PDB file of C-alpha atoms in Angstrom:
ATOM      1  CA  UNK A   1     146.325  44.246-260.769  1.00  0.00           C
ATOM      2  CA  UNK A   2     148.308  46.603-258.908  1.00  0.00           C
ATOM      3  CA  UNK A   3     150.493  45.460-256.272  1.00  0.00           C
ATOM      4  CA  UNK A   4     149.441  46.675-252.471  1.00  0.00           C
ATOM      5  CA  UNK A   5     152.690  46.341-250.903  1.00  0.00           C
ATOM      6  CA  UNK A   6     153.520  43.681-248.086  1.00  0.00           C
ATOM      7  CA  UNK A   7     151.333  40.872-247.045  1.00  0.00           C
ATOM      8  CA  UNK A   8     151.077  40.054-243.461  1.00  0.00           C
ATOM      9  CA  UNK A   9     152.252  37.118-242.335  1.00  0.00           C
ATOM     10  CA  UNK A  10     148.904  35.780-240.893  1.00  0.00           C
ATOM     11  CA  UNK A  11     147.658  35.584-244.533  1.00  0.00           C
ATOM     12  CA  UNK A  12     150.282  33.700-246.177  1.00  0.00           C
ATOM     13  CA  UNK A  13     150.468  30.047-247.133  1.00  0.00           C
ATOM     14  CA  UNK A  14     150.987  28.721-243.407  1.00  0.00           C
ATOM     15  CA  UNK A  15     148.471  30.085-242.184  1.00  0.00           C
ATOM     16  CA  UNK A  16     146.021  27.784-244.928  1.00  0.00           C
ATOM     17  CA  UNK A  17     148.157  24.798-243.616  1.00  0.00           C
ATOM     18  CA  UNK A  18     147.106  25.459-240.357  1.00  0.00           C
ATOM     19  CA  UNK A  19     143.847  25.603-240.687  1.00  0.00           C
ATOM     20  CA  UNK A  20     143.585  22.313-242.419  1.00  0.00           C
ATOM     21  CA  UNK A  21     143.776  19.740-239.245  1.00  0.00           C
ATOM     22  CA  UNK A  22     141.089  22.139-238.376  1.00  0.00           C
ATOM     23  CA  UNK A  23     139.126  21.638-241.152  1.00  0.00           C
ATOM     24  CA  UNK A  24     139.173  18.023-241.269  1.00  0.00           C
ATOM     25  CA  UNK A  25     138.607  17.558-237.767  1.00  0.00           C
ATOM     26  CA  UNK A  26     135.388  19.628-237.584  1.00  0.00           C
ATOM     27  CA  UNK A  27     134.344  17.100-240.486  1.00  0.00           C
ATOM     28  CA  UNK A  28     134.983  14.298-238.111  1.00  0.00           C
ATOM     29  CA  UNK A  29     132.911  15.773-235.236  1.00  0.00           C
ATOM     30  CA  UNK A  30     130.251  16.853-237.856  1.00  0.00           C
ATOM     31  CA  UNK A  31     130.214  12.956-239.440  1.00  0.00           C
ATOM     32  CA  UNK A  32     130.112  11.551-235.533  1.00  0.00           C
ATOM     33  CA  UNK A  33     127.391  14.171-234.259  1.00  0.00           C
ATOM     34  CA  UNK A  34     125.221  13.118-237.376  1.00  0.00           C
ATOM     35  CA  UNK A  35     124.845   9.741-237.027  1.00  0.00           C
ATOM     36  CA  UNK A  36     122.078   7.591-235.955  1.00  0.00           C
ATOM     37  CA  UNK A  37     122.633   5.781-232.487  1.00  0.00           C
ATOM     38  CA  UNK A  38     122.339   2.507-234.040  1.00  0.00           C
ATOM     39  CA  UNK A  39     125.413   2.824-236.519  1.00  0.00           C
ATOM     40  CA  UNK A  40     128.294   1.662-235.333  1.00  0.00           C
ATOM     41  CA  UNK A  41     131.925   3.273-235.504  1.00  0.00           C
ATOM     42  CA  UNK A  42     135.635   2.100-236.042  1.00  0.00           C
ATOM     43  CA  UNK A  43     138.856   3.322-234.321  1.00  0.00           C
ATOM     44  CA  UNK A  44     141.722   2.051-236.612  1.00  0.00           C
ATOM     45  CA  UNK A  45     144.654   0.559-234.698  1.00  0.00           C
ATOM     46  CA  UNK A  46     147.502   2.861-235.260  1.00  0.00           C
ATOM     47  CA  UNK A  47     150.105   2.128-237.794  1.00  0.00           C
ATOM     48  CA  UNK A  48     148.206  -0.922-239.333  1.00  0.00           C
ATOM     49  CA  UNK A  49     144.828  -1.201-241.201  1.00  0.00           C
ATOM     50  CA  UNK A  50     143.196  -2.879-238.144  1.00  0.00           C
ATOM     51  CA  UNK A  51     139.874  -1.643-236.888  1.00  0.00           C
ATOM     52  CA  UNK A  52     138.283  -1.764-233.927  1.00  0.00           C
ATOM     53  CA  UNK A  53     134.771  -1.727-232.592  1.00  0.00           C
ATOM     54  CA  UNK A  54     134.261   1.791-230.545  1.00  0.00           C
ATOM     55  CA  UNK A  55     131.912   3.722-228.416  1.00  0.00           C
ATOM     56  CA  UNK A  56     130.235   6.291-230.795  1.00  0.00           C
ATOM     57  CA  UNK A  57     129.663   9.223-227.765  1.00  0.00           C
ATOM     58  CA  UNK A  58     133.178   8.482-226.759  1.00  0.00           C
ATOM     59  CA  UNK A  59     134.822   9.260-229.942  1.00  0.00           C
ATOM     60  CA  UNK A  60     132.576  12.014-230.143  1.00  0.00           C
ATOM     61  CA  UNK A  61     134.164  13.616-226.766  1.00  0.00           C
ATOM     62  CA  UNK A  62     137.666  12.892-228.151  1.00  0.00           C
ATOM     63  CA  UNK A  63     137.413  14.332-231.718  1.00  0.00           C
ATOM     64  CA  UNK A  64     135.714  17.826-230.385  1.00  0.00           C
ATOM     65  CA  UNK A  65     138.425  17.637-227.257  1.00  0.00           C
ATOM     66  CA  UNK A  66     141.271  16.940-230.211  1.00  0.00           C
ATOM     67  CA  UNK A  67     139.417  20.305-232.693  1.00  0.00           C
ATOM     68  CA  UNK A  68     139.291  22.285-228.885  1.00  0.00           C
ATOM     69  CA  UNK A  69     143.047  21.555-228.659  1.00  0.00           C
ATOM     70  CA  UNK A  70     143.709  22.429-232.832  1.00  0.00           C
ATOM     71  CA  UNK A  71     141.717  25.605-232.324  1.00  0.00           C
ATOM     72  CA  UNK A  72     143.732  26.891-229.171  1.00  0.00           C
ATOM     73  CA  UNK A  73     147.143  26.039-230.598  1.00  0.00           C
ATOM     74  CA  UNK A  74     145.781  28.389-234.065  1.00  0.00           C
ATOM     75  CA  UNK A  75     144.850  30.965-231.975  1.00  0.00           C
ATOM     76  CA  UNK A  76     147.958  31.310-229.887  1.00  0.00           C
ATOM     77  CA  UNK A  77     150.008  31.016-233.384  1.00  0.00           C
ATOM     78  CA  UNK A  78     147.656  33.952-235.059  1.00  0.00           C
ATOM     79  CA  UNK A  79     147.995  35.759-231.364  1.00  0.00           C
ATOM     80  CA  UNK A  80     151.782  35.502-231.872  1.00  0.00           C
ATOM     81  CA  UNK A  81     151.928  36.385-235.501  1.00  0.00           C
ATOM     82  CA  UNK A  82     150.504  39.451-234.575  1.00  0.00           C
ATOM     83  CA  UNK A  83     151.854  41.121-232.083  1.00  0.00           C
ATOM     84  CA  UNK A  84     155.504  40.422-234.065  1.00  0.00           C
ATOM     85  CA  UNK A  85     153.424  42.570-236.767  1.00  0.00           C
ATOM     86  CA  UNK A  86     152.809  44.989-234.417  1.00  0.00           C
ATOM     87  CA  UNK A  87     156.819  45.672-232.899  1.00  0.00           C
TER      88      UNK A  87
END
């Protein structure tokens, strides 16, 4: 295939990296919006392999608040990206 010049930045390897938290976090939310109100859901104790009992609508709120954040910080990056592009 013949080569096209150039690739922009926003296509390159980092920008797949990126969007990987992203990925896996709108898993999470999906996992946690689909379940039954009867099932119950764990919060592992950081740095250990210790769970804990938690509220199911309350680690709801904090995933989609955490893929909110994830999505933001992309968008500034890609909004960055290209306006350097543009100068």
């Amino acid at each position: 295939l013949p080569r096209r010049g150039p690739k922009p930045p926003f296509t390159d390897k980092g920008r797949r990296l990126r969007l990987c938290p992203i990925k896996e976090q709108k898993i999470v939310v999906d996992e946690l919006s689909n379940l039954k109100k009867n099932r119950k859901v764990y919060r592992q104790q950081q740095n250990s392999n210790i769970f804990f009992l938690a509220d199911r609508t309350e680690m709801l709120s904090e995933n989609k608040n955490i893929l909110d954040e994830l999505k933001k910080e992309y968008q500034e990056i890609e909004n960055s990206e290209k306006t350097k592009v543009k100068k």
